Amino acid sequence: MLCSHFLGDRRTRSRRAAREASVDESELLTVPDGWKEPAFTREDNPRGLLEESSFATLFPKYREAYLKECWPLVQKALSEHYVNATLDLIEGSMTVTTTKKTFDPYAIIRARDLIKLLARSVPFEQAVRILQDDVACDIIKIGSLVRNRESFIKRRGRLLGPKGSTLKALELLTNCYIMVQGNTVSALGPFSGLKEVRKVVLDTMKNIHPIYNIKTLMIKRELSKDPELRTQNWERFLPKFKRKNLKKRKEPKKKNIKKEYTPFPPPQPESQIDKELASGEYFLKESQKKRKRVEEIKAKQAEAVKKRQEERNKAFIPPKEKPVVKAKKAPTEKKIDIEAIKEKVKNAKKKKLGALPMEEVKLKMAADEKKKKKKK
């Protein structure tokens, strides 16, 4: 009896485990819509912090006027979290420190991010959002990613786009505020958006245009709206952009042609003494060598003078005249009939100037007779 009871209990347990396993794991991993983590209150940490923490950051000279103006607002925002803030205009630094009343240990980290964003030209209205629970920030350093300064400026300009249109599109798709300033890109928003912003910025610095990533983000946004496709793999829907390098490799002007390998070394070049020994000049006296050198110089000079004289005489050489072409005589094969020409001239004399030919006259007379008959 005990054995059968034990077996039955075991079966029920296994069935329950099977039912739990049948629940889709993706449903357990996904966060429900509209769910928010409960806020951290003083009840969670009634005794406060044991040690005092502080962070400081420097800011550029051009931010001094703006920070001086908005610093009371910064102090007011941080005082709500019991964090002190000091501005040192002489040193050019901002410092945040915890107090005895500070109960949230992460408040100092948010305060540190706030002063970092203010130093990177982010306006206070946007930077103060970092104190919220669901907002984070990311400062991406892009200055050391591209060596050439001109190409760096060009690629940084691509992030902004014409009249800031590319940056605006990226902000709408990621729900993040993005600020491109100097050698850094400051982003502020949800964690999922910051991840996409970092990817786009790094790809742009690698010479991949941000429009490709923007197209991918647009497709992902539409797919996430569909509850059926939310749990599936999206790779088949996403575009795959192949990088095409159309520029051909420049061939060098001087091509080094490899010579055939030979085990024997090349022959040793002849020295000046060897050449003199071969020509017999080595055995001549110093005066004879000198005379020979002078004769060689004179021969070279005479050749140069001759060439120069020939170039000067070229102007006086008359150009070659073209050969005269004789006019061809008209062919006189056909004989002229003089009598036929005489008859034509006689007939022309008989006719009056402007008179009609005989055939036309006859036809006209016949037409006049017909008209007369009709009238009668």
Coordinates of C-alpha atoms in Angstrom, one line a residue:
M1 CA 0.0 0.0 0.0
L2 CA 2.8 2.4 0.9
C3 CA 4.6 1.5 -2.2
S4 CA 1.6 2.2 -4.4
H5 CA 0.9 5.5 -2.6
F6 CA 4.5 6.6 -3.1
L7 CA 4.4 5.7 -6.9
G8 CA 1.1 7.7 -7.3
D9 CA 2.6 10.7 -5.6
R10 CA 5.6 10.5 -7.8
R11 CA 3.4 10.4 -11.0
T12 CA 1.5 13.5 -9.9
R13 CA 4.8 15.4 -9.4
S14 CA 6.1 14.4 -12.8
R15 CA 2.8 15.5 -14.5
R16 CA 3.0 18.9 -12.7
A17 CA 6.6 19.3 -13.9
A18 CA 5.6 18.4 -17.4
R19 CA 2.9 21.0 -17.3
E20 CA 5.3 23.7 -16.1
A21 CA 7.8 22.7 -18.8
S22 CA 5.1 23.0 -21.5
V23 CA 4.8 26.8 -20.7
D24 CA 6.6 28.7 -23.3
E25 CA 10.0 29.9 -22.0
S26 CA 9.8 33.1 -24.2
E27 CA 6.7 34.2 -22.2
L28 CA 8.7 33.9 -18.9
L29 CA 11.6 36.0 -20.4
T30 CA 9.5 38.8 -21.9
V31 CA 8.7 41.8 -19.7
P32 CA 4.9 42.5 -19.6
D33 CA 3.8 45.8 -21.2
G34 CA 3.5 48.7 -18.8
W35 CA 5.5 47.0 -16.0
K36 CA 7.7 49.2 -14.0
E37 CA 10.2 48.5 -11.2
P38 CA 9.1 49.9 -7.9
A39 CA 10.9 53.0 -6.8
F40 CA 13.6 52.9 -4.2
T41 CA 12.4 54.6 -1.0
R42 CA 13.8 55.5 2.5
E43 CA 12.0 52.4 3.9
D44 CA 14.3 50.2 1.8
N45 CA 17.4 51.8 3.4
P46 CA 16.4 53.5 6.7
R47 CA 19.9 53.8 8.1
G48 CA 21.4 55.6 5.1
L49 CA 25.0 55.2 3.8
L50 CA 28.1 54.4 5.9
E51 CA 30.7 56.4 3.9
E52 CA 30.6 59.7 2.0
S53 CA 31.2 59.4 -1.8
S54 CA 32.1 62.2 -4.2
F55 CA 32.8 62.6 -7.9
A56 CA 34.3 65.6 -9.8
T57 CA 34.6 66.4 -13.5
L58 CA 36.2 69.3 -15.4
F59 CA 34.3 71.4 -18.0
P60 CA 35.5 73.5 -20.9
K61 CA 35.8 77.3 -20.7
Y62 CA 32.9 77.9 -23.2
R63 CA 30.4 76.1 -20.8
E64 CA 31.2 78.4 -17.9
A65 CA 28.5 81.0 -18.6
Y66 CA 25.8 78.4 -19.1
L67 CA 26.7 76.4 -16.0
K68 CA 26.8 79.5 -13.9
E69 CA 23.3 80.4 -15.1
C70 CA 21.7 77.0 -14.5
W71 CA 23.6 75.8 -11.4
P72 CA 20.8 76.7 -8.9
L73 CA 18.5 74.4 -10.9
V74 CA 21.1 71.6 -10.7
Q75 CA 21.4 72.0 -6.9
K76 CA 17.7 72.0 -6.5
A77 CA 17.3 68.8 -8.6
L78 CA 20.1 67.0 -6.7
S79 CA 18.8 68.2 -3.2
E80 CA 15.7 66.1 -3.8
H81 CA 18.0 63.0 -3.7
Y82 CA 20.0 64.5 -0.8
V83 CA 23.2 65.1 -2.9
N84 CA 25.3 68.2 -2.7
A85 CA 26.7 69.9 -5.8
T86 CA 29.5 72.5 -6.0
L87 CA 30.7 74.6 -8.9
D88 CA 34.4 75.8 -8.9
L89 CA 34.8 78.4 -11.7
I90 CA 38.5 79.1 -10.8
E91 CA 39.5 75.4 -11.3
G92 CA 36.8 74.8 -13.9
S93 CA 35.3 71.7 -12.2
M94 CA 32.0 70.4 -10.8
T95 CA 31.7 68.2 -7.7
V96 CA 28.9 66.0 -6.3
T97 CA 28.9 64.5 -2.8
T98 CA 26.6 62.4 -0.7
T99 CA 25.2 63.6 2.7
K100 CA 24.1 61.8 5.9
K101 CA 20.5 62.0 4.7
T102 CA 21.3 60.2 1.3
F103 CA 19.5 56.8 1.4
D104 CA 19.8 55.8 -2.3
P105 CA 23.3 54.4 -3.0
Y106 CA 22.8 54.8 -6.8
A107 CA 21.9 58.5 -6.5
I108 CA 25.6 59.5 -6.5
I109 CA 26.2 57.6 -9.8
R110 CA 23.3 59.4 -11.4
A111 CA 24.6 62.7 -10.1
R112 CA 28.0 61.9 -11.6
D113 CA 26.4 61.2 -15.0
L114 CA 24.5 64.5 -14.7
I115 CA 27.6 66.6 -14.3
K116 CA 29.3 64.6 -17.1
L117 CA 26.5 65.4 -19.5
L118 CA 26.4 69.0 -18.6
A119 CA 30.2 69.2 -19.3
R120 CA 29.6 67.6 -22.7
S121 CA 27.2 70.5 -23.8
V122 CA 23.9 68.6 -23.1
P123 CA 21.3 71.2 -22.0
F124 CA 20.0 71.0 -18.4
E125 CA 16.4 70.2 -19.4
Q126 CA 17.6 66.9 -21.0
A127 CA 20.5 66.1 -18.6
V128 CA 18.2 66.2 -15.5
R129 CA 16.2 63.2 -16.9
I130 CA 19.2 61.0 -15.8
L131 CA 17.8 61.2 -12.3
Q132 CA 14.9 59.1 -13.4
D133 CA 14.9 55.3 -12.8
D134 CA 14.2 54.2 -16.4
V135 CA 16.7 56.6 -18.0
A136 CA 20.5 55.9 -18.6
C137 CA 23.3 57.7 -20.4
D138 CA 26.2 56.7 -22.6
I139 CA 29.1 58.9 -23.6
I140 CA 30.8 57.4 -26.7
K141 CA 34.4 58.6 -27.4
I142 CA 34.9 58.8 -31.2
G143 CA 38.0 60.9 -31.4
S144 CA 40.5 58.0 -31.5
L145 CA 38.5 55.8 -33.9
V146 CA 39.6 57.6 -37.1
R147 CA 43.2 58.7 -37.7
N148 CA 42.7 61.1 -40.6
R149 CA 41.2 64.4 -39.3
E150 CA 39.4 65.2 -42.6
S151 CA 37.7 61.8 -42.8
F152 CA 36.7 62.0 -39.1
I153 CA 34.9 65.3 -39.6
K154 CA 33.2 63.9 -42.7
R155 CA 32.0 60.8 -40.9
R156 CA 30.9 62.9 -37.9
G157 CA 28.9 65.1 -40.2
R158 CA 27.1 61.9 -41.6
L159 CA 25.7 61.3 -38.1
L160 CA 24.0 64.8 -38.2
G161 CA 22.9 64.5 -41.8
P162 CA 21.5 67.4 -43.9
K163 CA 20.0 70.0 -41.4
G164 CA 20.2 67.3 -38.6
S165 CA 17.7 65.0 -40.3
T166 CA 19.7 61.8 -39.8
L167 CA 20.2 62.5 -36.1
K168 CA 16.5 63.3 -35.7
A169 CA 15.5 60.0 -37.3
L170 CA 17.8 58.1 -35.0
E171 CA 16.4 59.9 -32.0
L172 CA 12.8 59.0 -33.0
L173 CA 13.7 55.3 -33.6
T174 CA 15.7 54.8 -30.4
N175 CA 13.7 57.2 -28.1
C176 CA 17.0 58.7 -27.0
Y177 CA 18.4 62.3 -26.9
I178 CA 21.7 62.4 -28.9
M179 CA 24.3 65.2 -28.7
V180 CA 27.3 65.2 -31.1
Q181 CA 30.0 67.5 -29.6
G182 CA 33.7 67.5 -30.4
N183 CA 35.2 64.1 -30.0
T184 CA 32.3 62.5 -28.1
V185 CA 28.6 61.6 -28.7
S186 CA 26.4 61.8 -25.6
A187 CA 23.2 59.7 -25.6
L188 CA 20.4 59.8 -23.0
G189 CA 17.4 57.4 -22.9
P190 CA 16.3 53.8 -22.3
F191 CA 18.9 51.0 -22.2
S192 CA 17.7 49.3 -25.4
G193 CA 17.9 52.6 -27.3
L194 CA 21.4 53.3 -26.0
K195 CA 22.6 49.9 -27.3
E196 CA 21.3 50.8 -30.8
V197 CA 22.8 54.3 -30.7
R198 CA 26.3 53.0 -29.8
K199 CA 26.1 50.5 -32.7
V200 CA 25.1 53.1 -35.2
V201 CA 27.8 55.6 -34.0
L202 CA 30.6 53.0 -34.1
D203 CA 29.5 51.7 -37.6
T204 CA 29.5 55.3 -38.9
M205 CA 33.1 55.8 -37.7
K206 CA 33.9 52.5 -39.6
N207 CA 32.7 54.2 -42.8
I208 CA 29.2 52.5 -42.8
H209 CA 26.5 55.0 -43.6
P210 CA 23.9 55.5 -40.8
I211 CA 21.0 55.2 -43.3
Y212 CA 21.6 51.4 -43.5
N213 CA 21.2 51.0 -39.7
I214 CA 18.2 53.4 -39.7
K215 CA 16.4 51.1 -42.3
T216 CA 17.1 48.1 -40.1
L217 CA 15.7 49.9 -37.0
M218 CA 12.5 50.8 -38.9
I219 CA 11.9 47.2 -39.9
K220 CA 12.6 46.0 -36.3
R221 CA 10.1 48.6 -35.0
E222 CA 7.4 47.3 -37.2
L223 CA 8.1 43.7 -36.4
S224 CA 8.0 44.3 -32.6
K225 CA 4.4 45.5 -33.0
D226 CA 3.3 42.1 -34.3
P227 CA 2.7 39.7 -31.3
E228 CA 3.2 36.6 -33.4
L229 CA 6.6 37.7 -34.9
R230 CA 7.9 39.1 -31.6
T231 CA 9.2 35.7 -30.4
Q232 CA 10.6 34.7 -33.8
N233 CA 14.0 35.2 -35.4
W234 CA 14.0 38.4 -37.5
E235 CA 17.1 37.7 -39.6
R236 CA 15.1 36.8 -42.7
F237 CA 13.3 40.2 -42.6
L238 CA 16.3 42.4 -42.0
P239 CA 18.2 43.7 -45.1
K240 CA 21.8 42.5 -45.7
F241 CA 24.0 45.2 -47.1
K242 CA 27.2 44.0 -48.8
R243 CA 30.1 46.4 -48.8
K244 CA 31.3 47.0 -52.4
N245 CA 34.7 48.5 -53.0
L246 CA 34.5 49.8 -56.6
K247 CA 37.9 51.4 -56.7
K248 CA 40.5 49.3 -58.4
R249 CA 43.8 48.9 -56.8
K250 CA 46.3 51.3 -58.2
E251 CA 49.2 49.6 -60.0
P252 CA 52.7 50.9 -59.3
K253 CA 54.5 52.7 -62.2
K254 CA 57.7 50.7 -61.7
K255 CA 56.9 47.0 -61.4
N256 CA 59.6 44.9 -59.8
I257 CA 60.0 41.8 -62.0
K258 CA 61.5 38.9 -60.1
K259 CA 64.5 37.5 -61.9
E260 CA 65.0 33.7 -62.3
Y261 CA 66.8 32.1 -59.4
T262 CA 70.3 31.1 -60.2
P263 CA 72.6 29.4 -57.6
F264 CA 75.7 31.3 -59.1
P265 CA 76.4 34.8 -57.9
P266 CA 76.5 37.6 -60.5
P267 CA 79.9 38.5 -62.0
Q268 CA 81.8 41.2 -60.2
P269 CA 81.7 44.6 -61.9
E270 CA 85.0 45.9 -63.4
S271 CA 86.8 48.6 -61.4
Q272 CA 88.3 51.7 -63.0
I273 CA 91.8 50.2 -62.9
D274 CA 90.6 47.1 -64.7
K275 CA 89.1 49.3 -67.5
E276 CA 92.3 51.3 -67.7
L277 CA 94.3 48.1 -68.0
A278 CA 92.1 46.8 -70.7
S279 CA 92.3 50.0 -72.8
G280 CA 96.1 50.4 -72.1
E281 CA 95.6 53.8 -70.5
Y282 CA 97.0 52.5 -67.2
F283 CA 100.5 52.4 -68.7
L284 CA 100.5 55.9 -70.1
K285 CA 102.3 58.8 -68.4
E286 CA 100.5 61.5 -66.5
S287 CA 101.1 64.1 -69.2
Q288 CA 99.8 61.8 -71.9
K289 CA 96.6 61.0 -69.8
K290 CA 96.1 64.7 -69.4
R291 CA 96.4 65.4 -73.1
K292 CA 94.0 62.5 -73.9
R293 CA 91.4 64.0 -71.5
V294 CA 91.7 67.5 -73.1
E295 CA 91.3 65.9 -76.6
E296 CA 88.1 64.1 -75.4
I297 CA 86.7 67.4 -74.0
K298 CA 87.5 69.3 -77.2
A299 CA 85.8 66.5 -79.3
K300 CA 82.7 66.7 -77.2
Q301 CA 82.6 70.5 -77.4
A302 CA 83.0 70.4 -81.2
E303 CA 80.1 67.9 -81.5
A304 CA 77.9 70.2 -79.3
V305 CA 78.8 73.3 -81.5
K306 CA 78.0 71.3 -84.7
K307 CA 74.5 70.3 -83.3
R308 CA 73.8 73.9 -82.2
Q309 CA 74.8 75.2 -85.7
E310 CA 72.5 72.7 -87.4
E311 CA 69.5 73.7 -85.3
R312 CA 70.2 77.4 -86.2
N313 CA 70.5 76.6 -89.9
K314 CA 67.1 74.9 -89.9
A315 CA 65.4 78.3 -90.0
F316 CA 67.1 79.1 -93.3
I317 CA 66.2 75.9 -95.2
P318 CA 63.4 76.6 -97.6
P319 CA 60.3 74.3 -97.4
K320 CA 59.7 71.8 -100.2
E321 CA 57.3 73.1 -102.9
K322 CA 54.5 71.0 -104.1
P323 CA 54.7 69.7 -107.7
V324 CA 52.6 71.7 -110.3
V325 CA 49.7 69.7 -111.6
K326 CA 49.0 70.2 -115.3
A327 CA 45.4 70.9 -116.4
K328 CA 43.9 68.0 -118.3
K329 CA 42.7 68.8 -121.8
A330 CA 39.0 68.3 -122.6
P331 CA 38.3 65.2 -124.6
T332 CA 37.6 65.9 -128.3
E333 CA 36.3 62.6 -129.5
K334 CA 32.8 63.7 -130.6
K335 CA 32.6 65.6 -133.9
I336 CA 30.5 68.7 -134.0
D337 CA 27.7 68.8 -136.8
I338 CA 28.1 72.3 -138.1
E339 CA 25.2 72.0 -140.7
A340 CA 22.6 71.0 -138.0
I341 CA 23.6 74.1 -135.9
K342 CA 23.1 76.4 -139.0
E343 CA 19.6 75.0 -139.6
K344 CA 18.6 75.7 -135.9
V345 CA 19.9 79.2 -136.1
K346 CA 17.8 79.8 -139.4
N347 CA 14.6 78.5 -137.7
A348 CA 15.2 80.7 -134.7
K349 CA 15.5 83.8 -136.9
K350 CA 12.2 83.1 -138.7
K351 CA 10.3 83.0 -135.3
K352 CA 9.3 86.1 -133.6
L353 CA 10.7 86.8 -130.2
G354 CA 8.4 85.2 -127.6
A355 CA 6.2 83.4 -130.3
L356 CA 4.7 80.0 -129.5
P357 CA 5.8 76.8 -131.4
M358 CA 3.8 75.6 -134.4
E359 CA 2.1 72.7 -132.7
E360 CA 0.7 74.9 -129.9
V361 CA -0.5 77.4 -132.5
K362 CA -2.5 74.7 -134.3
L363 CA -4.1 73.4 -131.1
K364 CA -5.1 77.0 -130.1
M365 CA -6.7 77.6 -133.5
A366 CA -8.8 74.3 -133.3
A367 CA -10.0 75.3 -129.8
D368 CA -11.2 78.8 -131.1
E369 CA -13.2 77.2 -133.9
K370 CA -15.0 74.9 -131.5
K371 CA -16.0 77.9 -129.3
K372 CA -17.4 79.8 -132.4
K373 CA -19.5 76.7 -133.4
K374 CA -21.0 76.5 -129.9
K375 CA -22.1 80.1 -129.9
K376 CA -23.9 79.7 -133.3

